[in-house]
PDB file of C-alpha atoms in Angstrom:
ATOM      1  CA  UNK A 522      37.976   2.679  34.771  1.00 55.00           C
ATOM      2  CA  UNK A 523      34.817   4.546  35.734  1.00 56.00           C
ATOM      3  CA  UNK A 524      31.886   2.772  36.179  1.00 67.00           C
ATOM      4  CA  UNK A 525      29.514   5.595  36.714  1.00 84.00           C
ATOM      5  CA  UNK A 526      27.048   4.633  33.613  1.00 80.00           C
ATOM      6  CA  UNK A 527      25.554   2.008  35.860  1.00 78.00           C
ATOM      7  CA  UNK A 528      24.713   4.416  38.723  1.00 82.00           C
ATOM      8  CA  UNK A 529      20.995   5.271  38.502  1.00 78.00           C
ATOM      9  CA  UNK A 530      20.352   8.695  37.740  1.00 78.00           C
ATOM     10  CA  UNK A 531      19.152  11.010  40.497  1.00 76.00           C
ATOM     11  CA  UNK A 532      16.970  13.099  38.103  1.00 84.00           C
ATOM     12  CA  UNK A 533      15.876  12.508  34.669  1.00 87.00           C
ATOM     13  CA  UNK A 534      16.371  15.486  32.146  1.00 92.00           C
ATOM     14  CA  UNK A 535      14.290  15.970  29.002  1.00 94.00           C
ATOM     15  CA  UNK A 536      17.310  17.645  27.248  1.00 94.00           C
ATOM     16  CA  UNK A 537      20.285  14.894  28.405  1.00 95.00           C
ATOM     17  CA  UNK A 538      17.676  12.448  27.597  1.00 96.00           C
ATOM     18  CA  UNK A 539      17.531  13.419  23.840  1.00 97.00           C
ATOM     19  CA  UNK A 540      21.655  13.400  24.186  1.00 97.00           C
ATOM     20  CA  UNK A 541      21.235   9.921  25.061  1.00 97.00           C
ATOM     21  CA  UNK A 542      18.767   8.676  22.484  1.00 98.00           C
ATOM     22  CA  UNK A 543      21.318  10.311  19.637  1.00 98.00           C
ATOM     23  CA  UNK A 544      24.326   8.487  21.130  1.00 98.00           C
ATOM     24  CA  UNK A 545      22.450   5.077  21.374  1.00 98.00           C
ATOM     25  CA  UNK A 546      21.045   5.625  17.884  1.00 98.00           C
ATOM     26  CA  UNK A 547      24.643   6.320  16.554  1.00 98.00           C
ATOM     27  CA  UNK A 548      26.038   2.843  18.484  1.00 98.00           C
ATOM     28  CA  UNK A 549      23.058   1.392  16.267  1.00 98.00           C
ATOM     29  CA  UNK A 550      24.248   3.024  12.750  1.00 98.00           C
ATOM     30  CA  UNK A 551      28.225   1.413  13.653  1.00 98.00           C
ATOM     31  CA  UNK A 552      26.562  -1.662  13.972  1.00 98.00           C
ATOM     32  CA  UNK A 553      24.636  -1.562  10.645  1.00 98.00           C
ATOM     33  CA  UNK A 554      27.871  -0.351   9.081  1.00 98.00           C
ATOM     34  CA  UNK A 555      29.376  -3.432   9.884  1.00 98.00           C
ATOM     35  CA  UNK A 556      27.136  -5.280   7.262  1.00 97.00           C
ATOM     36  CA  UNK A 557      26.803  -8.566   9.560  1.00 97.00           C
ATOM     37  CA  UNK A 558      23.674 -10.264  10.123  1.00 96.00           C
ATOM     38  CA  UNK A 559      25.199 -11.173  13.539  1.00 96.00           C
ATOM     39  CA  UNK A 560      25.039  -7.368  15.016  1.00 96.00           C
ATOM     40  CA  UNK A 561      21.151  -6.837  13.405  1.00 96.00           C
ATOM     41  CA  UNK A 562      19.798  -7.958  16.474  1.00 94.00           C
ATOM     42  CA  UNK A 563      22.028  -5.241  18.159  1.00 95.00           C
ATOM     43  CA  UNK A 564      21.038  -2.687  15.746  1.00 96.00           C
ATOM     44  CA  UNK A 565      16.982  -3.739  16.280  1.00 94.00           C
ATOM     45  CA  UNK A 566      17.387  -3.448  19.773  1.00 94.00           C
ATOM     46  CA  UNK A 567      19.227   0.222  20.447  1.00 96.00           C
ATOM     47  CA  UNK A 568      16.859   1.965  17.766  1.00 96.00           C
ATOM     48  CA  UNK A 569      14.094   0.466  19.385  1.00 95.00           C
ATOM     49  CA  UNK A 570      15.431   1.869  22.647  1.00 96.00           C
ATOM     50  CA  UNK A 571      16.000   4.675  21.295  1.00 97.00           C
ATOM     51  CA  UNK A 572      12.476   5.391  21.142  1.00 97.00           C
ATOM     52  CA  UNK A 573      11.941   4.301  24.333  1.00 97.00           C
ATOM     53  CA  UNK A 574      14.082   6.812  25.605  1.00 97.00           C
ATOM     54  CA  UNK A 575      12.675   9.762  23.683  1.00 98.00           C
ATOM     55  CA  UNK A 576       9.164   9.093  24.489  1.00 97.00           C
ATOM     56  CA  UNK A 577      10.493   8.791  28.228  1.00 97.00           C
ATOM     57  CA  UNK A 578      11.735  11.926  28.032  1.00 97.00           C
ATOM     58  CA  UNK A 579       8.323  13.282  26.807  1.00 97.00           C
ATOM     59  CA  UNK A 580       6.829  11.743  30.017  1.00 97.00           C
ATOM     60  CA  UNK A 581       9.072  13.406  32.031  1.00 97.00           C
ATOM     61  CA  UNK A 582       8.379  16.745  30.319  1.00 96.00           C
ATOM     62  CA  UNK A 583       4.956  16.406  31.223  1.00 97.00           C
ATOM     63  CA  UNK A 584       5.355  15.170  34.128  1.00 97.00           C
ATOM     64  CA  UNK A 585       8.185  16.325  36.075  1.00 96.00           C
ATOM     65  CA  UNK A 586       6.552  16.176  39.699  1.00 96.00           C
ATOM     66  CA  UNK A 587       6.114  12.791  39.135  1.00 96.00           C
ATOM     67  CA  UNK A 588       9.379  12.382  37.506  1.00 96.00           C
ATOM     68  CA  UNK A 589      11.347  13.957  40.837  1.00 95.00           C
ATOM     69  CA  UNK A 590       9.463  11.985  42.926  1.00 94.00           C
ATOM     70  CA  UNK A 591      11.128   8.555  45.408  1.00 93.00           C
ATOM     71  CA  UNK A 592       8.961   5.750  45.137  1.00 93.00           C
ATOM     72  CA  UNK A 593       7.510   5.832  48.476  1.00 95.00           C
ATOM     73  CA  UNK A 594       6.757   9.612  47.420  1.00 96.00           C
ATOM     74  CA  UNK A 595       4.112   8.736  45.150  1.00 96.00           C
ATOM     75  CA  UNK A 596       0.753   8.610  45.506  1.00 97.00           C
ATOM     76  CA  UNK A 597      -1.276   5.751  43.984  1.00 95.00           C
ATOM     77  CA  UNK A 598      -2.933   7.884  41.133  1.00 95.00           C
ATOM     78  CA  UNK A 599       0.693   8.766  40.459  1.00 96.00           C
ATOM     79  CA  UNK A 600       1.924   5.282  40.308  1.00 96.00           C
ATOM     80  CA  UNK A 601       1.363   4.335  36.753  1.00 95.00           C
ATOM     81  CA  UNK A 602       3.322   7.248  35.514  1.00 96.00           C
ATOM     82  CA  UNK A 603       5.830   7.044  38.083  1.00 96.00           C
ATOM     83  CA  UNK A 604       6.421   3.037  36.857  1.00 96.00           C
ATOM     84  CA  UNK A 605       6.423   3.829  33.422  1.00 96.00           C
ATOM     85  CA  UNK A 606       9.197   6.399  33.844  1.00 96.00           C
ATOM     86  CA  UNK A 607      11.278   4.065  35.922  1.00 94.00           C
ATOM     87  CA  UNK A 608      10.189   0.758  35.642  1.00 94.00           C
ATOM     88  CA  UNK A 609       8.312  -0.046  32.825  1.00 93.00           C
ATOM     89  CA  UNK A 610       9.248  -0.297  29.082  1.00 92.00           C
ATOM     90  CA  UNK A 611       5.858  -0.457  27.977  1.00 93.00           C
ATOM     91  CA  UNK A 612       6.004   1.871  24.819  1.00 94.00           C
ATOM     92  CA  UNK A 613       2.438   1.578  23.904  1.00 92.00           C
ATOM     93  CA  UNK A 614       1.943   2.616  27.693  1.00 93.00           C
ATOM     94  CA  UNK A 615       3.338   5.738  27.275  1.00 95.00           C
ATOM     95  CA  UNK A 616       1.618   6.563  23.805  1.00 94.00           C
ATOM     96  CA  UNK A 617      -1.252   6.263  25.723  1.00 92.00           C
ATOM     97  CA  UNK A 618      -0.750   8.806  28.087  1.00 93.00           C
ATOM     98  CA  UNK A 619       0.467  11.326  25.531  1.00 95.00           C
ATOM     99  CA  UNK A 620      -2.697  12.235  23.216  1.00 91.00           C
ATOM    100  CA  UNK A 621      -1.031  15.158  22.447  1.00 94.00           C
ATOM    101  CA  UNK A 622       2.421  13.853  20.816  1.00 96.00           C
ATOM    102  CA  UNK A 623      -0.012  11.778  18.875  1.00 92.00           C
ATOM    103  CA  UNK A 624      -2.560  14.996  17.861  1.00 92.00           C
ATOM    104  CA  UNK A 625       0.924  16.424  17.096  1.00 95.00           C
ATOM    105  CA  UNK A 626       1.977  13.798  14.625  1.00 95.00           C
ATOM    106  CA  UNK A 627      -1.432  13.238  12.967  1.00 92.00           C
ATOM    107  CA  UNK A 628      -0.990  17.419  12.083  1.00 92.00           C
ATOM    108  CA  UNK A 629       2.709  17.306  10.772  1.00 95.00           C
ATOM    109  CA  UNK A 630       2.229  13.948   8.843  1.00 94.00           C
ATOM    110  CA  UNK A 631      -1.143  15.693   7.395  1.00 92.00           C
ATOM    111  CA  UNK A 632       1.562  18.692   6.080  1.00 95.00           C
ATOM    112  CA  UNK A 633       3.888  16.189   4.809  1.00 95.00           C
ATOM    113  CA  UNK A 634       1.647  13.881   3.358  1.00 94.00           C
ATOM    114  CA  UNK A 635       2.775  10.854   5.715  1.00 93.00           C
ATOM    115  CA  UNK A 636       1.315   8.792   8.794  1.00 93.00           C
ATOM    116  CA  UNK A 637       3.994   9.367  11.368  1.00 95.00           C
ATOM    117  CA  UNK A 638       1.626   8.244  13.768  1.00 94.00           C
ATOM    118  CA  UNK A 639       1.055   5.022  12.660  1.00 95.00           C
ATOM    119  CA  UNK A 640       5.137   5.119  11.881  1.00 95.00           C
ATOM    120  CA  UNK A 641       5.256   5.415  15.773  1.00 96.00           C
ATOM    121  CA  UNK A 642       3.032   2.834  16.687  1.00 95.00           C
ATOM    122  CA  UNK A 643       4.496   0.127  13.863  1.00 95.00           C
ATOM    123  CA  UNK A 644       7.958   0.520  15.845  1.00 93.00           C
ATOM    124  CA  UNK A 645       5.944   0.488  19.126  1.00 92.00           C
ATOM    125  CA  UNK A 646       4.169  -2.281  18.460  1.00 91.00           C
ATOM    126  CA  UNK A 647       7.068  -4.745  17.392  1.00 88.00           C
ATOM    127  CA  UNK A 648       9.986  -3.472  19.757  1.00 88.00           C
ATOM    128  CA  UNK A 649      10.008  -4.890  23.423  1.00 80.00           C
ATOM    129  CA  UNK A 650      12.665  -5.244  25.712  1.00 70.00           C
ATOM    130  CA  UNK A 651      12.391  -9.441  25.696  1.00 70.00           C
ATOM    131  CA  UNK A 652      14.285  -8.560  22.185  1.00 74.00           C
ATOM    132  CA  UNK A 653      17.580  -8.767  24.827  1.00 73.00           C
ATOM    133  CA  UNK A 654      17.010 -12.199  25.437  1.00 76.00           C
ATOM    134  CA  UNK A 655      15.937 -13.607  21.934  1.00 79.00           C
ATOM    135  CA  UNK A 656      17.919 -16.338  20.782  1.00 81.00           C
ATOM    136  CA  UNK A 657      16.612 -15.802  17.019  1.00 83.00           C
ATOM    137  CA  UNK A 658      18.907 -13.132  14.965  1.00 87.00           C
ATOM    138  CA  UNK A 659      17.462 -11.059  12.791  1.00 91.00           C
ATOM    139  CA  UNK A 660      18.880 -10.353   8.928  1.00 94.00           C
ATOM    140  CA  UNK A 661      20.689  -6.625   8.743  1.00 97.00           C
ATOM    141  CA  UNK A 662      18.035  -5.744   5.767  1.00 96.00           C
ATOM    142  CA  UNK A 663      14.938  -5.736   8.404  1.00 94.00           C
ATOM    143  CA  UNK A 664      16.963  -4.173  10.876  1.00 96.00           C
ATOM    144  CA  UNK A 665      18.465  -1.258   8.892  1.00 97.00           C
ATOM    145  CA  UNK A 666      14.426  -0.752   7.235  1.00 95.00           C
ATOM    146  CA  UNK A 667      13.907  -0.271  11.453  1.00 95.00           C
ATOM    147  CA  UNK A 668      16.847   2.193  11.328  1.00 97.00           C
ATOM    148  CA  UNK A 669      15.788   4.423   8.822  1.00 97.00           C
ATOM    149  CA  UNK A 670      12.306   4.586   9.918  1.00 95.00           C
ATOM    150  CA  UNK A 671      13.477   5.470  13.629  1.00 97.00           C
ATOM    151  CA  UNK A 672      15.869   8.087  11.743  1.00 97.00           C
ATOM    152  CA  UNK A 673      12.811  10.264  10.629  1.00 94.00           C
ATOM    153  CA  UNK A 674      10.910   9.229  14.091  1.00 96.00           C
ATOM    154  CA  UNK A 675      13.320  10.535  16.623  1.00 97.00           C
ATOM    155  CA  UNK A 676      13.516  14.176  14.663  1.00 96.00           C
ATOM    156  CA  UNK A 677       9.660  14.228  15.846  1.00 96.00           C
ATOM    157  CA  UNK A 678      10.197  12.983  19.290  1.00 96.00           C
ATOM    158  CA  UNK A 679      12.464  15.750  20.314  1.00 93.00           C
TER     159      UNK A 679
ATOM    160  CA  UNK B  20     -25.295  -1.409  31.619  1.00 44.00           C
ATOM    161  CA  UNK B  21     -23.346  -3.251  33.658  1.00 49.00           C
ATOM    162  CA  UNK B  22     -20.251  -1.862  35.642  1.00 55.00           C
ATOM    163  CA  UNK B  23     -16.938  -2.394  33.706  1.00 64.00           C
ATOM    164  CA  UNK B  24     -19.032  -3.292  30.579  1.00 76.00           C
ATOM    165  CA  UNK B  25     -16.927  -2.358  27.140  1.00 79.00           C
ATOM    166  CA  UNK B  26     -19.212  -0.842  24.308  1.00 88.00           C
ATOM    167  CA  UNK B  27     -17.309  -1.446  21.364  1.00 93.00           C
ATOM    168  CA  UNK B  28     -17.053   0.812  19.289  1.00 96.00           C
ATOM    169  CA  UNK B  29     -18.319   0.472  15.324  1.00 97.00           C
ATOM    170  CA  UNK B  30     -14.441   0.915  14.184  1.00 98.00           C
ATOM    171  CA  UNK B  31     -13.643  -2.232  15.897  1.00 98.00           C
ATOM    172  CA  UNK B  32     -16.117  -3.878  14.575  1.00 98.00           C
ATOM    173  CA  UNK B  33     -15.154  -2.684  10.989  1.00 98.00           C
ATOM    174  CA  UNK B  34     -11.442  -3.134  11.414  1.00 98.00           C
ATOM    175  CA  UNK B  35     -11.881  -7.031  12.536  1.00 98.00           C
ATOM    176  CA  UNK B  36     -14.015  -8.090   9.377  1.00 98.00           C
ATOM    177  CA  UNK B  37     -11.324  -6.180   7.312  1.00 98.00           C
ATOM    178  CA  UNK B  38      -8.130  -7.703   8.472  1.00 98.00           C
ATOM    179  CA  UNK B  39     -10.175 -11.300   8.478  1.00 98.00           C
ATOM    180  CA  UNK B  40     -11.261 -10.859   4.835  1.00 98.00           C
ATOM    181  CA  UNK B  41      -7.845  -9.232   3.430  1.00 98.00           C
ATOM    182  CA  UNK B  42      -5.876 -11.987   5.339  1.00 98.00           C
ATOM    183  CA  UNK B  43      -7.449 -15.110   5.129  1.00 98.00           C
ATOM    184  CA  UNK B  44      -7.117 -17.142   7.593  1.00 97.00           C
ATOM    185  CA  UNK B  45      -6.268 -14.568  10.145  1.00 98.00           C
ATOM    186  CA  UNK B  46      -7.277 -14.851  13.833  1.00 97.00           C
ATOM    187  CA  UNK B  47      -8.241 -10.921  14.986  1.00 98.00           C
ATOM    188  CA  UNK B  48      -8.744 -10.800  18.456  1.00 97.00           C
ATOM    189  CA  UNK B  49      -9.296  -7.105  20.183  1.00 97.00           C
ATOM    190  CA  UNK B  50      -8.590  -5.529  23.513  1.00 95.00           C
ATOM    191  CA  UNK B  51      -9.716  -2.674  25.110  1.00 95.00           C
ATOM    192  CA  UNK B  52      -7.052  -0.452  26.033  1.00 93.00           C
ATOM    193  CA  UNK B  53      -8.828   2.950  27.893  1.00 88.00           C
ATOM    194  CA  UNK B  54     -11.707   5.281  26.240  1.00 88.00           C
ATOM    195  CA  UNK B  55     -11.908   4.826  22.701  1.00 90.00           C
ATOM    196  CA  UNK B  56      -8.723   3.182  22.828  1.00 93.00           C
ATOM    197  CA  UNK B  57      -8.103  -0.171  20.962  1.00 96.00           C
ATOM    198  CA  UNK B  58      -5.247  -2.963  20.905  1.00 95.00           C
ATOM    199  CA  UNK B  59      -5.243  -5.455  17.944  1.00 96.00           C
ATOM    200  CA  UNK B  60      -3.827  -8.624  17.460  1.00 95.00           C
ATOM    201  CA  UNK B  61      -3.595 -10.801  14.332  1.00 96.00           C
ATOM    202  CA  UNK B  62      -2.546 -14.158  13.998  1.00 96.00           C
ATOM    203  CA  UNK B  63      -1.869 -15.229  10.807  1.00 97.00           C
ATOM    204  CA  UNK B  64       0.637 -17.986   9.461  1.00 97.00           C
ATOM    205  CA  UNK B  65       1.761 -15.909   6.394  1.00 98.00           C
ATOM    206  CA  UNK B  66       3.094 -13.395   8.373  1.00 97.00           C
ATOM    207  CA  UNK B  67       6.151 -16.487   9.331  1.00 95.00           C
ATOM    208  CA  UNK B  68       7.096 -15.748   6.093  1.00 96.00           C
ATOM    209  CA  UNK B  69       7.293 -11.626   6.127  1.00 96.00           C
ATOM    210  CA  UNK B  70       9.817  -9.510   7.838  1.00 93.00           C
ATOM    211  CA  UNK B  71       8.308  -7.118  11.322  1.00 91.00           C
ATOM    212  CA  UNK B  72       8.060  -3.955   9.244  1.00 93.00           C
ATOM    213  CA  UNK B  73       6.400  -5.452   6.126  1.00 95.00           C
ATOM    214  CA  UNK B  74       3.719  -7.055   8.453  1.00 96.00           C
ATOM    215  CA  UNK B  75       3.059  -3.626  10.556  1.00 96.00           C
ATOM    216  CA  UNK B  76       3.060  -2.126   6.790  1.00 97.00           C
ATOM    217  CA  UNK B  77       0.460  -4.634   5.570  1.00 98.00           C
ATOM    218  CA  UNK B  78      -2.353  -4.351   8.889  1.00 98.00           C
ATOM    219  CA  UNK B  79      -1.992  -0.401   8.701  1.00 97.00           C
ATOM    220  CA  UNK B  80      -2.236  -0.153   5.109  1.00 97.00           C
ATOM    221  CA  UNK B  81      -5.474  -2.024   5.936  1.00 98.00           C
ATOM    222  CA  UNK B  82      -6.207   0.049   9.057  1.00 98.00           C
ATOM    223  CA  UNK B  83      -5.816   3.408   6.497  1.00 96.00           C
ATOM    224  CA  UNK B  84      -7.750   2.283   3.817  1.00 97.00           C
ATOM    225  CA  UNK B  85     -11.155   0.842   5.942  1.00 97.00           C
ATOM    226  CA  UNK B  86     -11.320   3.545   8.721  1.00 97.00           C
ATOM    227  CA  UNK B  87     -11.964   7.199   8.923  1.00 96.00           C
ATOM    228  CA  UNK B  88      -9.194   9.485  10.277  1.00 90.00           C
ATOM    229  CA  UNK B  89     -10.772  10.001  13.985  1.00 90.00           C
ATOM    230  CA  UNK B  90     -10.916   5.860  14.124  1.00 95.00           C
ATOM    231  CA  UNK B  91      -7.448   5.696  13.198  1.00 93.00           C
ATOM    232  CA  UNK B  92      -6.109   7.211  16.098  1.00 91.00           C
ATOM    233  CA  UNK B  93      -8.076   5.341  18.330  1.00 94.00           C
ATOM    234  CA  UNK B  94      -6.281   2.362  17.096  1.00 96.00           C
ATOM    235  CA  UNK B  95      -3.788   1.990  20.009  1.00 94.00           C
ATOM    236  CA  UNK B  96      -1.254  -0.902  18.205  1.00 93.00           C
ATOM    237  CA  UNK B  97      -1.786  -3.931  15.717  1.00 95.00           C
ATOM    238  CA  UNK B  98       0.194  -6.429  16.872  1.00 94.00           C
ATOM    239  CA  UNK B  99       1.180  -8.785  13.818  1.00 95.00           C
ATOM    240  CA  UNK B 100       2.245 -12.782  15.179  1.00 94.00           C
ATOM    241  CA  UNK B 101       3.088 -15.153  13.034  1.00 94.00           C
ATOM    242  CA  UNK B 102       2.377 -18.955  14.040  1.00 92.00           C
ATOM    243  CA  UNK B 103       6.409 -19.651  14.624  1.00 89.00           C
ATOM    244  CA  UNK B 104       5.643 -16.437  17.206  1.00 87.00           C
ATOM    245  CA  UNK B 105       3.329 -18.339  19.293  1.00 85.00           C
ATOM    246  CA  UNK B 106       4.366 -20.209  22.298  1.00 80.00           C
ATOM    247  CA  UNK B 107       5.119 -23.998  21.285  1.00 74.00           C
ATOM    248  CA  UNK B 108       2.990 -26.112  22.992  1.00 66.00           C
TER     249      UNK B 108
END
């Protein structure tokens, strides 16, 4: 059996990231087809993730030097970046260093008639990784509405 | 002014009073994120009773209807707690 899916990755791609993020959000949608409040938490927690990944990958986009770099490589104006692509799971962190994804939203939701900016920051504001440890379960109904909306998100974050 | 002094802006201001008024009994407390850049949090017990997305739903709807466009973006998150949310003391 391989375990290579727990081996850090060398080198963070923008493009294998968005691979990622489609395969997690597809482990989420076989959850919710099961229909049982006992795998909502499961489906809560990979869409949120899901996002998490994507905006990653935006980081890393923009960033790439940063991205490349060993710890001990970076240089302390670096470092919040740096943590945020390999530490951190701060997705409000992250929307703040990318004015422009959130310019870019503000413009297509103004075409479409929709806030996918505030869509973004509802899901960012709610998700955090402590939802791994949470001993409360969710009902399927909340955590499919968090599906759907992530659905329509992750098109944008690509 | 005074080094690491936070003006605040009018839209924080405006935003507070709202989400008091439309949910009374709310607890709005603000935090400055960077720039313009604010964090809110409400505290309200009726949110115990609401789901995550139809509290985010409520604040924003709220957040569109009170501020201009340009404010709006400068709303960094609203972070909705209910009391159950709150650590038990």
């Amino acid at each position: 059996m391989s375990s290579g899916i727990f081996a850090k990755e060398p080198r963070l791609r923008p493009s294998a990231m968005a691979t990622v993020a489609e395969r997690r959000f597809a482990d989420a949608e076989a959850l919710s087809d099961t229909n049982e409040n006992a795998r909502a938490n499961g489906v809560a927690y990979l869409v949120g993730f899901v996002v998490e990944i994507l905006l990653k990958a935006r980081l890393v986009d923009k960033f790439p030097q940063i991205a490349r770099k060993q710890q001990h490589e970076v240089s302390e104006t670096e470092r919040e970046i740096w943590r945020l692509i390999w530490r951190q799971h701060d997705l409000e962190g992250m929307l703040e260093r990318m004015n422009e994804l959130d310019a870019a939203l503000k413009r297509r939701g103004e075409r479409d008639g929709k806030d996918y900016s505030a869509e973004l920051k509802k899901v960012c504001a709610t998700w955090t990784i402590q939802a791994r440890y949470s001993p409360r379960t969710m009902l399927m109904t909340e955590a499919r509405e968090w599906l759907e909306r992530v659905r329509l998100l992750k098109e944008l974050l690509k | 002014m005074a080094d690491g002094t936070v003006t605040v802006p009018p839209f924080v201001t405006l935003l507070t009073a709202a989400l008091t008024q439309q949910l009374p009994g709310a607890e709005v407390n603000t935090e400055h994120v960077r720039a313009d850049r604010f964090r809110f949090i409400v505290v309200w017990d009726q949110f115990d009773a609401m789901d995550h997305p139809e509290r985010q739903d409520l604040v924003w709807d709220i957040a569109g209807r009170e501020l201009a466009p340009q404010d709006l973006r400068n709303v960094s998150m609203i972070l909705t707690l209910g009391d159950e949310d709150l650590p038990q003391s």
